[in-house]
Coordinates of C-alpha atoms and ligand atoms in Angstrom, one line a residue:
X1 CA 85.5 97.8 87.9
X2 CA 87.1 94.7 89.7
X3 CA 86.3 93.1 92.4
X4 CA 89.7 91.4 93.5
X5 CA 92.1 91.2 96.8
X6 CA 94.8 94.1 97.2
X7 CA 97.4 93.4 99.7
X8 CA 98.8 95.9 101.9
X9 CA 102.6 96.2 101.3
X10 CA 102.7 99.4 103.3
X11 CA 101.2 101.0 106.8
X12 CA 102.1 104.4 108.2
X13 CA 100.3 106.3 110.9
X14 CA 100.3 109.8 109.3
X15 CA 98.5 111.7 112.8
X16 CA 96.8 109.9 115.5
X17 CA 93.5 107.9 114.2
X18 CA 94.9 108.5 110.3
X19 CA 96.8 105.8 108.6
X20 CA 97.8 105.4 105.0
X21 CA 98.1 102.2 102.8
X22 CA 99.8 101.1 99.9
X23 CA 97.7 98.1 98.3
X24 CA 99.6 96.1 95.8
X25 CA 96.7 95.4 92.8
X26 CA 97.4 95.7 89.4
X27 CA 94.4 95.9 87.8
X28 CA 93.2 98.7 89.9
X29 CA 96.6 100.6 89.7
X30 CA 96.5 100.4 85.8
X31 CA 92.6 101.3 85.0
X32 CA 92.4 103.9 88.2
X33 CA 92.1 107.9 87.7
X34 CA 92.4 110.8 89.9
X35 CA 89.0 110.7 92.0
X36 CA 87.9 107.5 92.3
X37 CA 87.5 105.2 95.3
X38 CA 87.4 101.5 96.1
X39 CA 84.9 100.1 98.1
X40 CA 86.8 97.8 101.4
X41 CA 85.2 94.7 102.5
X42 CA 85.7 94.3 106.6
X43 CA 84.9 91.0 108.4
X44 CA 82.2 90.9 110.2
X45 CA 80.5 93.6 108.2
X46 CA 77.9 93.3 105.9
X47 CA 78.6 96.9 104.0
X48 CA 81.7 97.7 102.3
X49 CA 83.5 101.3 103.0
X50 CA 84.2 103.7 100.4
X51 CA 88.1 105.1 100.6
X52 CA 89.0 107.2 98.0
X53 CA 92.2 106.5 95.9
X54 CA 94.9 108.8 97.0
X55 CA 98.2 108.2 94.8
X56 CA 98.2 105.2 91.8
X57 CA 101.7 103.8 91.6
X58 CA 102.7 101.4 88.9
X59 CA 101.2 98.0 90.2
X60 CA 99.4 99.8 93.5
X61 CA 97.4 102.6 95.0
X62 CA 97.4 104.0 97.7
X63 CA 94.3 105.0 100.2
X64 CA 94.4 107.2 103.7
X65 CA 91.3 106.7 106.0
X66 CA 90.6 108.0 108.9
X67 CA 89.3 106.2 112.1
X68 CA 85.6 107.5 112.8
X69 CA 83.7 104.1 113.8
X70 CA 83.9 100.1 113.9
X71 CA 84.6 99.9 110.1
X72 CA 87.8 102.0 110.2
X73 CA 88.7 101.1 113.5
X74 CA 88.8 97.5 112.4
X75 CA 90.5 98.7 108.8
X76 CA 93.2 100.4 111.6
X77 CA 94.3 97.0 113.0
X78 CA 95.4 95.5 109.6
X79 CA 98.8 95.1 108.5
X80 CA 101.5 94.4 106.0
X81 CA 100.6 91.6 104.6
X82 CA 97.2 91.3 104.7
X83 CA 94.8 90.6 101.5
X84 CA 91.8 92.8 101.8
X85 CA 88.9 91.8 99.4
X86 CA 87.9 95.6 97.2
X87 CA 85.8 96.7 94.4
X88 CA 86.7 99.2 92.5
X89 CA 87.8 101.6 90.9
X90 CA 84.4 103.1 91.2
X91 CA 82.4 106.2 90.2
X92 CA 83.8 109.4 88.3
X93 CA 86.8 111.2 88.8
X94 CA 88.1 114.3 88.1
X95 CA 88.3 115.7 84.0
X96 CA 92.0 114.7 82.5
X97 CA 94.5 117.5 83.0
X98 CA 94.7 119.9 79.4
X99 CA 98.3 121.3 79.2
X100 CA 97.1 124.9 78.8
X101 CA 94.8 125.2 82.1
X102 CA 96.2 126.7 85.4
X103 CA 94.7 124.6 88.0
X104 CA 94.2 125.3 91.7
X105 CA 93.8 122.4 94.4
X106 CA 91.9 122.8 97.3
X107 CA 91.6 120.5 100.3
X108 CA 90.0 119.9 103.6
X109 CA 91.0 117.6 106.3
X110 CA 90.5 114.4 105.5
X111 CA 88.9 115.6 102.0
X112 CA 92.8 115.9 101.5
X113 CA 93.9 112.5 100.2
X114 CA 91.6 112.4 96.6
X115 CA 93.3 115.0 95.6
X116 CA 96.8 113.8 95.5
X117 CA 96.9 111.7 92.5
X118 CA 95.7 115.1 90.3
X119 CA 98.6 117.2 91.6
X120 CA 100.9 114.3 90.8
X121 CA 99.5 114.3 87.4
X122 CA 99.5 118.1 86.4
X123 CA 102.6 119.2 88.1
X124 CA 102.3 122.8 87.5
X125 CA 98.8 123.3 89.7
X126 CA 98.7 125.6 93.0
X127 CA 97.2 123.3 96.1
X128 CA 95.9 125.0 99.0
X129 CA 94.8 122.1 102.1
X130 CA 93.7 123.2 105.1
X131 CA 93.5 121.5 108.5
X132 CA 91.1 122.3 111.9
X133 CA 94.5 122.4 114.0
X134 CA 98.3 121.0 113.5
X135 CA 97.9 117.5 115.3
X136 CA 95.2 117.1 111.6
X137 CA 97.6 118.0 109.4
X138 CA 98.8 115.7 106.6
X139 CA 100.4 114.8 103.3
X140 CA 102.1 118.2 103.1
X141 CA 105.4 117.1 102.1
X142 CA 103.2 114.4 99.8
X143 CA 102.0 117.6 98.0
X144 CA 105.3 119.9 98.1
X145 CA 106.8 117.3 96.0
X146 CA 104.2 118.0 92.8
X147 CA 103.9 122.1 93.5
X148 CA 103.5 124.7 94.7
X149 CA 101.7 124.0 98.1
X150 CA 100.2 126.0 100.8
X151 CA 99.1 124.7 104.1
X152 CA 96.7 126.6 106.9
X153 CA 94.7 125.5 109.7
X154 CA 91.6 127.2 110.9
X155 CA 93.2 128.0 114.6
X156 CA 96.3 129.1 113.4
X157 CA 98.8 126.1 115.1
X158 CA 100.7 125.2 112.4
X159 CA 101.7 127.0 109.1
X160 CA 99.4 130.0 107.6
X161 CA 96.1 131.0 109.9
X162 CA 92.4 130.7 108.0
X163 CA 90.5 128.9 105.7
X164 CA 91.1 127.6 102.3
X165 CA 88.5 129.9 101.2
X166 CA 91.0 132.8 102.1
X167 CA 94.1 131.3 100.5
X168 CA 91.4 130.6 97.6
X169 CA 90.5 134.3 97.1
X170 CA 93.9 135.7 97.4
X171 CA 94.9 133.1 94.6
X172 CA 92.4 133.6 92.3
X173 CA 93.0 137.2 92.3
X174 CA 96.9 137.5 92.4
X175 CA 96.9 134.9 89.1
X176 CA 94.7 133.9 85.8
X177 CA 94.3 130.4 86.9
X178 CA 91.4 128.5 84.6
X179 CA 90.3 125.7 86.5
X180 CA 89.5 124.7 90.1
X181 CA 89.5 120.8 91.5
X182 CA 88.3 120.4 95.5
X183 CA 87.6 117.9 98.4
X184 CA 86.2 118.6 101.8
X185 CA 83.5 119.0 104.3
X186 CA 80.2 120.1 102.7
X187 CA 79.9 124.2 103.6
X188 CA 83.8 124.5 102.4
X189 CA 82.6 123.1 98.5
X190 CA 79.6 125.4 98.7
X191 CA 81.7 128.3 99.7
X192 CA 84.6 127.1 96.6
X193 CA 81.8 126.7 94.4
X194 CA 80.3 130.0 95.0
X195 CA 83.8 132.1 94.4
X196 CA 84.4 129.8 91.4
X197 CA 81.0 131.4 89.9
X198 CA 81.7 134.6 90.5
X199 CA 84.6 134.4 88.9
X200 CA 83.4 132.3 86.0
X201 CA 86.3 129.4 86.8
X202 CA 85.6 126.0 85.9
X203 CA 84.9 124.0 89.1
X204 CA 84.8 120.1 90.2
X205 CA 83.9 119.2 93.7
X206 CA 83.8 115.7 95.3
X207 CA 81.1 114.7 97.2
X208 CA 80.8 112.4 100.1
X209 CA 77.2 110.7 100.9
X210 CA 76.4 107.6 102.8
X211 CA 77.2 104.5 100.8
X212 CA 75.7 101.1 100.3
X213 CA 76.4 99.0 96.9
X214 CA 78.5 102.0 95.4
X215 CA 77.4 100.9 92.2
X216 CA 74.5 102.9 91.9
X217 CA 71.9 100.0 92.4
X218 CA 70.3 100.8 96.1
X219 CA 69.7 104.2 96.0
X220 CA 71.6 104.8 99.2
X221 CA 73.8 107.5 97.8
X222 CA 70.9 109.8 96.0
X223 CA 71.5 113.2 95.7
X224 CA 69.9 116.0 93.7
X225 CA 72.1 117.9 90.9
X226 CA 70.9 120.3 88.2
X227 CA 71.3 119.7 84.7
X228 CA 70.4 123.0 82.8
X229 CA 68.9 124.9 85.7
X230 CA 66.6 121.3 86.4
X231 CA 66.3 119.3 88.8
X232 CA 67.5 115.8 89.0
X233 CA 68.6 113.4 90.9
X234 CA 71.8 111.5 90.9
X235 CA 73.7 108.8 92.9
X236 CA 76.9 110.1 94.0
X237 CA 78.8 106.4 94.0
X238 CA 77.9 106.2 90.1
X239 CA 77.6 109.8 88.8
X240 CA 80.4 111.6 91.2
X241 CA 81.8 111.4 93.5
X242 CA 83.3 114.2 91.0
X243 CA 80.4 117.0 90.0
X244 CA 81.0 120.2 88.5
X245 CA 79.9 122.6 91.3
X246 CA 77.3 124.2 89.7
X247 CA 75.6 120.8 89.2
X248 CA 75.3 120.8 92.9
X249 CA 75.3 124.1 94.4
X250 CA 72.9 126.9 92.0
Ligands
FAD301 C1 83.3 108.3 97.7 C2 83.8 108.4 99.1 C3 85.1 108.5 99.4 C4 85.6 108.5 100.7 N1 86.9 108.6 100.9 C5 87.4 108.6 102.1 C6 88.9 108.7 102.3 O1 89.7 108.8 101.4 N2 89.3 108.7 103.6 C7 88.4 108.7 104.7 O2 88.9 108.7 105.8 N3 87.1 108.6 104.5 C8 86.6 108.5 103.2 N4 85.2 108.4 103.1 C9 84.4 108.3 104.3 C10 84.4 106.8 104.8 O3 83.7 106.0 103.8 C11 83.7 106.7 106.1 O4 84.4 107.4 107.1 C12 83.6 105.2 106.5 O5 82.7 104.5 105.7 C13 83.1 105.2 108.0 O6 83.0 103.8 108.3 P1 82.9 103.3 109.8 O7 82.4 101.9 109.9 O8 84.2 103.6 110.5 O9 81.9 104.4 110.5 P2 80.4 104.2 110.9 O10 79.9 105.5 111.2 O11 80.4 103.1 112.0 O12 79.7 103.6 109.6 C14 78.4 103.1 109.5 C15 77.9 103.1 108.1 O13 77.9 104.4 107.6 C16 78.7 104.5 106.4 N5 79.4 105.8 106.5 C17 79.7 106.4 107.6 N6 80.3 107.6 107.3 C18 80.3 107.7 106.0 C19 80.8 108.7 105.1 N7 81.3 109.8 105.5 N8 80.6 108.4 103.7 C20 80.1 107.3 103.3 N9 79.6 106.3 104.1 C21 79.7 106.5 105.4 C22 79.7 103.4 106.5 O14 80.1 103.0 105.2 C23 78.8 102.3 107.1 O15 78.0 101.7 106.2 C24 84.7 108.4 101.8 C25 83.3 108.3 101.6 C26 82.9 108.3 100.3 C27 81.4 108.2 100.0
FES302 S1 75.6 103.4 97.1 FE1 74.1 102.2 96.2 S2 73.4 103.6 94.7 FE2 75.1 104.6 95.5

C-alpha cells in the first residue's frame, strides 16, 4: 500500500454523471490486482473516497466513478493534468485466475468497472453486466474486447431485457463453468450467491460499505461474515472488498 500522487493522463465521460480516468502511478499499476480500490483524497474533505481499480495498465490504472454527492461531484471537475493525492491499492481482490476454471462475470451498474481488470486477465471467462436502462450502460465494448459479453438492462432499452440473474441461470445451465466472480447492488450478490450454492460453484462477491480510514483501523466498514457456519465480524476495506459468497450470505 502507497500513499503517493497519481496524475490523470486521461478523462472521458462514459454516460451522463459517469466519467473514467486513467491515473499515471507506477507503483500502484505494478503491485495492483483485479479487485482492489484506492482511496481519493478531495480538497476540502476530511474523508478520502474509495474507487475501485478498473483496468491496470503498465505504469497506470484506471478508475470509473460515478457522481452521487459533493465528493464525486468535485472528483467530476478534475482534469488532465491534475495530481490527485491516493492510497492504495487497498483491501483484497479477487483469487488469481487457474487456467483450467471456466469463469463467469457478472455485473451491475456501476458494480461494473471492478470487474474489468479480471476479464482482461482470464480471457476465456463469460461476462454478463447489466444496466437499470440504456442511458446507464457502460464499458461494453471495454468487455467485448476480453470475451464473450452479454449486456441487458432491467427495462429492456438497450440490448437483451432482464436481470443478470436470468442471463446467470441460463449460463450456468447451458455450460460446466467452475467458478463465479460478481459486483453490484446488494439483493443482485445475494441472489448470485444463492444460485452459486445451489449449484455448488465457487463464488466471490465484492462488497461495498461506508468507508472511513480503509485500512481497517476505525471500524467504519464492519460487517459480519461466517467462517465455518460462525459468526464473525469483518471490515470490508481490509478483509474484502472480495468475500466468497457464502462468507456473507448463509
Ligand atoms: C471498496 C469500494 C469500492 C468502490 N468503488 C467504486 C467505483 O469503482 N465506482 C463508483 O462510482 N463508486 C465506487 N464506490 C462508491 C463510492 O465510494 C461512493 O459513491 C463515494 O464515496 C461517494 O462519495 P460522495 O462524496 O460523492 O457522496 P456522499 O454521499 O456525499 O458521501 C458522504 C460520505 O459517505 C461515503 N460514502 C457514500 N457512499 C458510499 C459508498 N457507496 N461506499 C462507501 N462510502 C460511501 C463517502 O466516502 C463519504 O465519506 C466504492 C465504494 C467502496 C467501499
Ligand atoms: S474504513 Fe476504517 S476500518 Fe474499514
Amino acid at each position: 500500500m502507497f500513499k503517493t500522487t497519481a496524475r490523470i493522463v486521461k478523462k472521458d465521460l462514459l454516460q451522463r454523471g459517469i466519467y473514467s480516468f486513467v491515473l499515471e502511478c507506477e507503483l500502484i499499476a505494478k503491485s495492483a490486482k483485479p479487485g482492489q480500490f484506492v482511496n481519493i483524497f478531495i480538497e476540502g474533505f476530511t474523508l478520502r473516497r474509495p474507487i475501485s481499480i478498473c483496468e491496470i495498465f503498465e505504469n497506470s490504472f484506471r478508475i470509473v466513478f460515478s457522481v452521487v454527492g459533493k465528493g464525486t461531484s468535485e472528483m467530476a471537475k478534475w482534469n488532465v493534468g491534475k495530481n490527485v493525492d491516493v492510497v492504495g491499492p487497498l483491501g483484497n481482490g479477487f483469487k488469481k485466475i487457474d487456467s483450467n476454471e471456466k469463469l463467469l462475470i457478472v455485473g451491475g451498474g456501476i458494480g461494473t468497472p471492478p470487474l474489468l481488470e479480471l476479464a482482461k486477465r482470464s480471457r476465456s471467462a463469460r461476462v454478463i453486466i447489466g444496466f437499470k436502462t440504456k442511458d446507464l450502460v457502460i464499458l461494453e465494448e471495454d468487455f467485448l474486447k476480453h470475451g464473450e459479453t452479454i449486456v441487458c438492462t432491467d427495462d429492456g432499452t438497450y440490448s437483451k431485457k432482464g436481470l443478470v440473474t436470468k442471463f446467470l441461470l441460463e449460463s450456468i445451465k447451458s455450460d460446466d463453468f467452475t467458478r463465479i466472480a460478481a459486483c453490484g447492488p446488494k439483493p443482485m450478490l445475494k441472489e448470485i450467491s444463492k444460485i452459486a450454492k445451489n449449484f455448488k460453484i465457487f463464488c466471490e462477491i465484492s462488497m461495498e460499505e461506508r468507508m472511513a480510514c480503509g485500512v481497517g483501523a476505525c471500524l467504519g466498514c464492519q460487517c459480519i461474515i461466517y467462517k465455518d457456519g460462525k459468526k464473525q465480524s469483518a471490515h470490508v476495506c481490509k478483509d474484502g472488498p472480495v468475500f466468497r459468497a457464502w462468507e456473507v450470505f448463509l
